[in-house]
PDB file of C-alpha atoms (C1' of nucleotides) in Angstrom:
ATOM      1  CA  UNK O  30     -31.970   5.877  10.641  1.00  0.00           C
ATOM      2  CA  UNK O  31     -32.728   8.175   7.524  1.00  0.00           C
ATOM      3  CA  UNK O  32     -31.098   7.403   4.281  1.00  0.00           C
ATOM      4  CA  UNK O  33     -27.986   9.835   3.832  1.00  0.00           C
ATOM      5  CA  UNK O  34     -29.149  11.566   0.995  1.00  0.00           C
ATOM      6  CA  UNK O  35     -31.962  12.814   3.204  1.00  0.00           C
ATOM      7  CA  UNK O  36     -29.647  13.365   6.283  1.00  0.00           C
ATOM      8  CA  UNK O  37     -29.804  16.954   6.983  1.00  0.00           C
ATOM      9  CA  UNK O  38     -26.121  18.577   6.516  1.00  0.00           C
ATOM     10  CA  UNK O  39     -24.403  19.611   9.665  1.00  0.00           C
ATOM     11  CA  UNK O  40     -25.079  23.428  10.123  1.00  0.00           C
ATOM     12  CA  UNK O  41     -22.018  25.284   9.052  1.00  0.00           C
ATOM     13  CA  UNK O  42     -21.898  26.648  12.750  1.00  0.00           C
ATOM     14  CA  UNK O  43     -20.642  23.055  13.564  1.00  0.00           C
ATOM     15  CA  UNK O  44     -17.448  24.634  11.616  1.00  0.00           C
ATOM     16  CA  UNK O  45     -17.048  27.715  13.098  1.00  0.00           C
ATOM     17  CA  UNK O  46     -15.614  26.688  15.773  1.00  0.00           C
ATOM     18  CA  UNK O  47     -12.071  26.023  17.518  1.00  0.00           C
ATOM     19  CA  UNK O  48     -10.045  23.945  14.819  1.00  0.00           C
ATOM     20  CA  UNK O  49      -9.367  21.199  17.534  1.00  0.00           C
ATOM     21  CA  UNK O  50     -12.604  20.941  18.950  1.00  0.00           C
ATOM     22  CA  UNK O  51     -13.803  20.549  15.078  1.00  0.00           C
ATOM     23  CA  UNK O  52     -11.425  18.053  14.462  1.00  0.00           C
ATOM     24  CA  UNK O  53     -12.161  15.453  17.266  1.00  0.00           C
ATOM     25  CA  UNK O  54     -16.177  16.318  16.923  1.00  0.00           C
ATOM     26  CA  UNK O  55     -15.658  15.005  13.068  1.00  0.00           C
ATOM     27  CA  UNK O  56     -14.799  11.772  14.030  1.00  0.00           C
ATOM     28  CA  UNK O  57     -17.648   9.401  13.432  1.00  0.00           C
ATOM     29  CA  UNK O  58     -19.351  11.640  11.174  1.00  0.00           C
ATOM     30  CA  UNK O  59     -20.670  10.737   7.648  1.00  0.00           C
ATOM     31  CA  UNK O  60     -19.230  12.135   4.565  1.00  0.00           C
ATOM     32  CA  UNK O  61     -21.775  11.914   1.821  1.00  0.00           C
ATOM     33  CA  UNK O  62     -21.097  12.100  -1.959  1.00  0.00           C
ATOM     34  CA  UNK O  63     -22.666  11.998  -4.859  1.00  0.00           C
ATOM     35  CA  UNK O  64     -21.277  12.453  -8.331  1.00  0.00           C
ATOM     36  CA  UNK O  65     -23.147  11.457 -11.361  1.00  0.00           C
ATOM     37  CA  UNK O  66     -24.614   8.080 -10.678  1.00  0.00           C
ATOM     38  CA  UNK O  67     -22.291   7.146  -7.834  1.00  0.00           C
ATOM     39  CA  UNK O  68     -23.583   7.665  -4.113  1.00  0.00           C
ATOM     40  CA  UNK O  69     -20.988   7.595  -1.636  1.00  0.00           C
ATOM     41  CA  UNK O  70     -21.084   7.539   2.278  1.00  0.00           C
ATOM     42  CA  UNK O  71     -18.081   7.205   4.765  1.00  0.00           C
ATOM     43  CA  UNK O  72     -17.285   7.300   8.674  1.00  0.00           C
ATOM     44  CA  UNK O  73     -14.174   9.803   9.266  1.00  0.00           C
ATOM     45  CA  UNK O  74     -12.309   8.072  11.520  1.00  0.00           C
ATOM     46  CA  UNK O  75      -9.122  10.259  11.052  1.00  0.00           C
ATOM     47  CA  UNK O  76      -8.145  13.801  10.636  1.00  0.00           C
ATOM     48  CA  UNK O  77      -5.518  16.325  11.225  1.00  0.00           C
ATOM     49  CA  UNK O  78      -5.707  19.970  12.010  1.00  0.00           C
ATOM     50  CA  UNK O  79      -4.105  22.797  10.732  1.00  0.00           C
ATOM     51  CA  UNK O  80      -3.907  26.076  12.363  1.00  0.00           C
ATOM     52  CA  UNK O  81      -3.685  29.025  10.321  1.00  0.00           C
ATOM     53  CA  UNK O  82      -1.288  31.866  10.276  1.00  0.00           C
ATOM     54  CA  UNK O  83       0.537  30.586  13.236  1.00  0.00           C
ATOM     55  CA  UNK O  84       1.261  27.156  12.591  1.00  0.00           C
ATOM     56  CA  UNK O  85       4.358  26.812  10.228  1.00  0.00           C
ATOM     57  CA  UNK O  86       3.340  23.483   8.986  1.00  0.00           C
ATOM     58  CA  UNK O  87      -0.219  24.640   7.548  1.00  0.00           C
ATOM     59  CA  UNK O  88      -0.329  25.684   4.353  1.00  0.00           C
ATOM     60  CA  UNK O  89      -1.771  29.043   5.398  1.00  0.00           C
ATOM     61  CA  UNK O  90       1.088  30.259   7.631  1.00  0.00           C
ATOM     62  CA  UNK O  91       2.379  32.543   4.628  1.00  0.00           C
ATOM     63  CA  UNK O  92      -1.023  34.051   3.876  1.00  0.00           C
ATOM     64  CA  UNK O  93      -3.400  33.706   0.955  1.00  0.00           C
ATOM     65  CA  UNK O  94      -2.179  32.469  -2.387  1.00  0.00           C
ATOM     66  CA  UNK O  95      -3.805  31.590  -5.461  1.00  0.00           C
ATOM     67  CA  UNK O  96      -4.036  27.753  -4.230  1.00  0.00           C
ATOM     68  CA  UNK O  97      -4.863  27.759  -0.743  1.00  0.00           C
ATOM     69  CA  UNK O  98      -7.697  30.802  -1.241  1.00  0.00           C
ATOM     70  CA  UNK O  99     -10.484  28.699   0.267  1.00  0.00           C
ATOM     71  CA  UNK O 100      -8.778  27.963   3.174  1.00  0.00           C
ATOM     72  CA  UNK O 101      -9.435  31.373   4.216  1.00  0.00           C
ATOM     73  CA  UNK O 102     -12.996  31.217   3.472  1.00  0.00           C
ATOM     74  CA  UNK O 103     -15.606  30.685   6.406  1.00  0.00           C
ATOM     75  CA  UNK O 104     -16.090  26.963   8.217  1.00  0.00           C
ATOM     76  CA  UNK O 105     -17.585  24.763   6.360  1.00  0.00           C
ATOM     77  CA  UNK O 106     -15.587  25.056   2.964  1.00  0.00           C
ATOM     78  CA  UNK O 107     -13.707  22.445   1.490  1.00  0.00           C
ATOM     79  CA  UNK O 108     -10.242  23.201   0.695  1.00  0.00           C
ATOM     80  CA  UNK O 109      -8.995  20.907  -2.106  1.00  0.00           C
ATOM     81  CA  UNK O 110      -5.470  20.843  -2.919  1.00  0.00           C
ATOM     82  CA  UNK O 111      -3.295  18.746  -5.114  1.00  0.00           C
ATOM     83  CA  UNK O 112      -0.352  16.869  -3.455  1.00  0.00           C
ATOM     84  CA  UNK O 113       3.130  15.680  -5.333  1.00  0.00           C
ATOM     85  CA  UNK O 114       1.200  16.570  -8.605  1.00  0.00           C
ATOM     86  CA  UNK O 115      -0.898  13.462  -7.953  1.00  0.00           C
ATOM     87  CA  UNK O 116      -3.532  13.040  -5.409  1.00  0.00           C
ATOM     88  CA  UNK O 117      -5.922  15.558  -3.992  1.00  0.00           C
ATOM     89  CA  UNK O 118      -6.328  16.149  -0.372  1.00  0.00           C
ATOM     90  CA  UNK O 119      -9.349  17.149   1.267  1.00  0.00           C
ATOM     91  CA  UNK O 120     -10.008  19.471   4.311  1.00  0.00           C
ATOM     92  CA  UNK O 121     -12.651  21.148   5.727  1.00  0.00           C
ATOM     93  CA  UNK O 122     -11.863  24.976   6.640  1.00  0.00           C
ATOM     94  CA  UNK O 123     -12.826  25.845  10.240  1.00  0.00           C
ATOM     95  CA  UNK O 124     -13.744  29.131  12.033  1.00  0.00           C
ATOM     96  CA  UNK O 125     -14.328  32.515  10.927  1.00  0.00           C
ATOM     97  CA  UNK O 126     -13.717  33.819   7.428  1.00  0.00           C
ATOM     98  CA  UNK O 127      -9.912  34.889   6.867  1.00  0.00           C
ATOM     99  CA  UNK O 128      -8.404  32.633   9.533  1.00  0.00           C
ATOM    100  CA  UNK O 129      -6.731  29.791   7.603  1.00  0.00           C
ATOM    101  CA  UNK O 130      -7.396  27.012   9.721  1.00  0.00           C
ATOM    102  CA  UNK O 131      -8.475  23.395   8.493  1.00  0.00           C
ATOM    103  CA  UNK O 132      -8.966  19.957   9.645  1.00  0.00           C
ATOM    104  CA  UNK O 133      -7.692  17.501   6.987  1.00  0.00           C
ATOM    105  CA  UNK O 134      -9.668  14.593   6.069  1.00  0.00           C
ATOM    106  CA  UNK O 135      -7.091  11.941   6.663  1.00  0.00           C
ATOM    107  CA  UNK O 136      -8.716   7.961   6.557  1.00  0.00           C
ATOM    108  CA  UNK O 137     -12.901   6.527   6.813  1.00  0.00           C
ATOM    109  CA  UNK O 138     -14.623   3.738   6.783  1.00  0.00           C
ATOM    110  CA  UNK O 139     -16.502   3.044   3.719  1.00  0.00           C
ATOM    111  CA  UNK O 140     -20.507   2.543   4.312  1.00  0.00           C
ATOM    112  CA  UNK O 141     -22.010   2.566   1.067  1.00  0.00           C
ATOM    113  CA  UNK O 142     -20.336   2.677  -2.656  1.00  0.00           C
ATOM    114  CA  UNK O 143     -17.485   0.081  -2.090  1.00  0.00           C
ATOM    115  CA  UNK O 144     -17.908  -1.001  -5.751  1.00  0.00           C
ATOM    116  CA  UNK O 145     -17.563   2.711  -7.191  1.00  0.00           C
ATOM    117  CA  UNK O 146     -14.881   3.627  -4.824  1.00  0.00           C
ATOM    118  CA  UNK O 147     -12.856   0.360  -5.969  1.00  0.00           C
ATOM    119  CA  UNK O 148     -13.653   1.443  -9.435  1.00  0.00           C
ATOM    120  CA  UNK O 149     -12.013   4.984  -9.053  1.00  0.00           C
ATOM    121  CA  UNK O 150      -8.717   3.744  -6.855  1.00  0.00           C
ATOM    122  CA  UNK O 151      -8.357   1.040 -10.150  1.00  0.00           C
ATOM    123  CA  UNK O 152      -8.392  -1.886  -7.729  1.00  0.00           C
ATOM    124  CA  UNK O 153      -9.135  -5.334  -7.932  1.00  0.00           C
ATOM    125  CA  UNK O 154     -12.135  -7.029  -6.799  1.00  0.00           C
ATOM    126  CA  UNK O 155     -10.652  -8.843  -4.481  1.00  0.00           C
ATOM    127  CA  UNK O 156      -8.674  -6.185  -2.906  1.00  0.00           C
ATOM    128  CA  UNK O 157      -9.052  -5.096   0.854  1.00  0.00           C
ATOM    129  CA  UNK O 158     -11.856  -2.959   1.649  1.00  0.00           C
ATOM    130  CA  UNK O 159      -9.888  -1.084   4.529  1.00  0.00           C
ATOM    131  CA  UNK O 160      -7.299   0.165   2.280  1.00  0.00           C
ATOM    132  CA  UNK O 161      -9.985   1.911  -0.176  1.00  0.00           C
ATOM    133  CA  UNK O 162      -9.966   4.956   2.505  1.00  0.00           C
ATOM    134  CA  UNK O 163      -6.982   4.778   4.662  1.00  0.00           C
ATOM    135  CA  UNK O 164      -4.970   7.951   3.712  1.00  0.00           C
ATOM    136  CA  UNK O 165      -5.725  11.512   2.385  1.00  0.00           C
ATOM    137  CA  UNK O 166      -4.842  10.795  -1.203  1.00  0.00           C
ATOM    138  CA  UNK O 167      -6.681   7.554  -1.187  1.00  0.00           C
ATOM    139  CA  UNK O 168     -10.129   9.311   0.175  1.00  0.00           C
ATOM    140  CA  UNK O 169     -10.182  12.048  -2.091  1.00  0.00           C
ATOM    141  CA  UNK O 170      -9.336   9.248  -5.321  1.00  0.00           C
ATOM    142  CA  UNK O 171     -12.230   6.928  -3.989  1.00  0.00           C
ATOM    143  CA  UNK O 172     -15.186   9.304  -3.560  1.00  0.00           C
ATOM    144  CA  UNK O 173     -14.028  11.243  -7.039  1.00  0.00           C
ATOM    145  CA  UNK O 174     -13.022  14.441  -5.011  1.00  0.00           C
ATOM    146  CA  UNK O 175     -10.655  16.872  -7.706  1.00  0.00           C
ATOM    147  CA  UNK O 176     -10.317  20.399  -7.437  1.00  0.00           C
ATOM    148  CA  UNK O 177     -13.684  20.874  -9.030  1.00  0.00           C
ATOM    149  CA  UNK O 178     -14.806  20.592  -4.857  1.00  0.00           C
ATOM    150  CA  UNK O 179     -12.444  23.317  -3.837  1.00  0.00           C
ATOM    151  CA  UNK O 180     -14.535  26.242  -2.717  1.00  0.00           C
ATOM    152  CA  UNK O 181     -17.735  24.168  -2.061  1.00  0.00           C
ATOM    153  CA  UNK O 182     -19.709  24.161   1.226  1.00  0.00           C
ATOM    154  CA  UNK O 183     -20.170  21.073   3.108  1.00  0.00           C
ATOM    155  CA  UNK O 184     -24.326  21.711   2.765  1.00  0.00           C
ATOM    156  CA  UNK O 185     -25.195  20.768  -0.540  1.00  0.00           C
ATOM    157  CA  UNK O 186     -27.223  17.956  -1.330  1.00  0.00           C
ATOM    158  CA  UNK O 187     -24.420  16.110  -3.330  1.00  0.00           C
ATOM    159  CA  UNK O 188     -21.832  17.146  -0.983  1.00  0.00           C
ATOM    160  CA  UNK O 189     -22.201  17.122   3.100  1.00  0.00           C
ATOM    161  CA  UNK O 190     -20.833  15.869   6.065  1.00  0.00           C
ATOM    162  CA  UNK O 191     -23.904  14.668   8.226  1.00  0.00           C
ATOM    163  CA  UNK O 192     -24.512  13.119  11.516  1.00  0.00           C
ATOM    164  CA  UNK O 193     -24.696   9.515  11.968  1.00  0.00           C
ATOM    165  CA  UNK O 194     -25.872   9.454  15.425  1.00  0.00           C
ATOM    166  CA  UNK O 195     -22.223   7.848  16.676  1.00  0.00           C
ATOM    167  CA  UNK O 196     -21.349   9.171  20.199  1.00  0.00           C
ATOM    168  CA  UNK O 197     -17.430   8.925  20.763  1.00  0.00           C
ATOM    169  CA  UNK O 198     -16.322   9.501  24.343  1.00  0.00           C
ATOM    170  CA  UNK O 199     -13.413  11.453  24.528  1.00  0.00           C
ATOM    171  CA  UNK O 200     -11.330   7.705  25.851  1.00  0.00           C
ATOM    172  CA  UNK O 201     -12.145   6.436  22.196  1.00  0.00           C
ATOM    173  CA  UNK O 202     -10.163   9.159  20.365  1.00  0.00           C
ATOM    174  CA  UNK O 203      -6.130   9.212  20.073  1.00  0.00           C
ATOM    175  CA  UNK O 204      -3.943  11.878  19.115  1.00  0.00           C
ATOM    176  CA  UNK O 205      -0.250  11.875  17.510  1.00  0.00           C
ATOM    177  CA  UNK O 206       1.909  14.146  15.379  1.00  0.00           C
ATOM    178  CA  UNK O 207       0.794  14.847  12.211  1.00  0.00           C
ATOM    179  CA  UNK O 208       2.074  12.488   9.373  1.00  0.00           C
ATOM    180  CA  UNK O 209       4.578  13.872   6.721  1.00  0.00           C
ATOM    181  CA  UNK O 210       5.191  16.883   8.746  1.00  0.00           C
ATOM    182  CA  UNK O 211       8.628  17.853   9.634  1.00  0.00           C
ATOM    183  CA  UNK O 212       7.555  20.910  11.598  1.00  0.00           C
ATOM    184  CA  UNK O 213       5.869  21.640  14.881  1.00  0.00           C
ATOM    185  CA  UNK O 214       6.199  17.396  15.543  1.00  0.00           C
ATOM    186  CA  UNK O 215       5.934  18.447  19.302  1.00  0.00           C
ATOM    187  CA  UNK O 216       2.097  18.923  18.819  1.00  0.00           C
ATOM    188  CA  UNK O 217      -0.211  16.308  18.709  1.00  0.00           C
ATOM    189  CA  UNK O 218      -2.350  17.432  16.161  1.00  0.00           C
ATOM    190  CA  UNK O 219      -3.594  14.090  14.449  1.00  0.00           C
ATOM    191  CA  UNK O 220      -6.957  12.926  15.926  1.00  0.00           C
ATOM    192  CA  UNK O 221      -8.184   8.987  15.231  1.00  0.00           C
ATOM    193  CA  UNK O 222     -10.759   6.548  16.221  1.00  0.00           C
ATOM    194  CA  UNK O 223      -8.349   4.246  18.645  1.00  0.00           C
ATOM    195  CA  UNK O 224      -8.373   0.744  17.539  1.00  0.00           C
ATOM    196  CA  UNK O 225     -10.441   1.103  14.082  1.00  0.00           C
ATOM    197  CA  UNK O 226      -9.194  -0.927  11.008  1.00  0.00           C
ATOM    198  CA  UNK O 227      -9.905   2.083   8.905  1.00  0.00           C
ATOM    199  CA  UNK O 228      -6.507   4.219   9.877  1.00  0.00           C
ATOM    200  CA  UNK O 229      -3.876   5.106   7.548  1.00  0.00           C
ATOM    201  CA  UNK O 230      -0.549   3.364   7.375  1.00  0.00           C
TER     202      UNK O 230
ATOM    203  C1'  DT C  24       9.311  -6.146   5.892  1.00  0.00           C
ATOM    204  C1'  DG C  25      11.155  -1.998   4.878  1.00  0.00           C
ATOM    205  C1'  DC C  26      14.103   1.345   1.667  1.00  0.00           C
ATOM    206  C1'  DC C  27      13.565   3.405  -2.731  1.00  0.00           C
ATOM    207  C1'  DT C  28      11.604   5.320  -6.770  1.00  0.00           C
ATOM    208  C1'  DG C  29       8.437   7.248 -10.149  1.00  0.00           C
ATOM    209  C1'  DA C  30       5.226  10.010 -11.316  1.00  0.00           C
ATOM    210  C1'  DT C  31       3.715  14.979 -12.066  1.00  0.00           C
ATOM    211  C1'  DT C  32       2.055  19.996 -10.594  1.00  0.00           C
ATOM    212  C1'  DG C  33       2.800  24.525  -8.666  1.00  0.00           C
ATOM    213  C1'  DC C  34       4.258  26.529  -4.749  1.00  0.00           C
ATOM    214  C1'  DC C  35       8.265  29.056  -2.711  1.00  0.00           C
ATOM    215  C1'  DT C  36      13.237  30.574  -2.201  1.00  0.00           C
TER     216       DT C  36
ATOM    217  C1'  DG P  24      15.429  24.367  -8.593  1.00  0.00           C
ATOM    218  C1'  DG P  25      13.549  22.091  -5.017  1.00  0.00           C
ATOM    219  C1'  DC P  26      10.350  19.965  -2.490  1.00  0.00           C
ATOM    220  C1'  DA P  27       5.611  19.381  -0.623  1.00  0.00           C
ATOM    221  C1'  DA P  28      -0.097  17.482   4.401  1.00  0.00           C
ATOM    222  C1'  DT P  29       1.175  10.925  -1.171  1.00  0.00           C
ATOM    223  C1'  DC P  30       0.680   5.870  -2.902  1.00  0.00           C
ATOM    224  C1'  DA P  31       2.206   1.799  -5.250  1.00  0.00           C
ATOM    225  C1'  DG P  32       4.949  -1.324  -6.839  1.00  0.00           C
ATOM    226  C1'  DG P  33       9.847  -3.265  -7.347  1.00  0.00           C
ATOM    227  C1'  DC P  34      13.550  -5.161  -5.028  1.00  0.00           C
ATOM    228  C1'  DA P  35      16.783  -6.603  -1.258  1.00  0.00           C
ATOM    229  C1'  DA P  36      17.542  -9.062   2.502  1.00  0.00           C
TER     230       DA P  36
END
DNA sequence: TGCCTGATTGCCT
DNA sequence: GGCAATCAGGCAA
């Protein structure tokens, strides 16, 4: 297996497909971030799909604003926003420019950079590794992703999503309603790897 | 275990 | 002015 540094990012075409398909395909993929001297690699285990103009729970529902403009860029762009004035959430924009759909990265399994993640999360040495990336706010905090990443594409040497060689069967994936969302509860748009110890909540 | 709150920004009604 | 795709810590039971 190649070092994550040397692995090619997924092509932008990967993201320019149906949002639910992309969401499920992102499970098991690797998110690599290099920031200053730190290198992070984690495996995505939980995501949520937001479907653009017709999804009333989506930020893009009411059209572009200053905050959500990256969500309307082409698939493969990062949409990073501040939530509750405190934490950042990282999204992968999908489909074509102007659609406004994206996949929220909710949880991941740490593969390398544990120590630096702990530092970013301001956790003690002994804290449990399964809580390092088990939620959208935690994930962004641990990897040092902030507003500066908003609008970047996931195909940079220092910020990319790579194929880890994991093959997930449909039966390894579960779905549920999205978390923290009061609208469109009937739709199961949260996808996660069944029985993974790295999930949120 | 589970409920409640504080922290804090920026959007929308 | 209210509330949001959150999280940790405090307190009661």
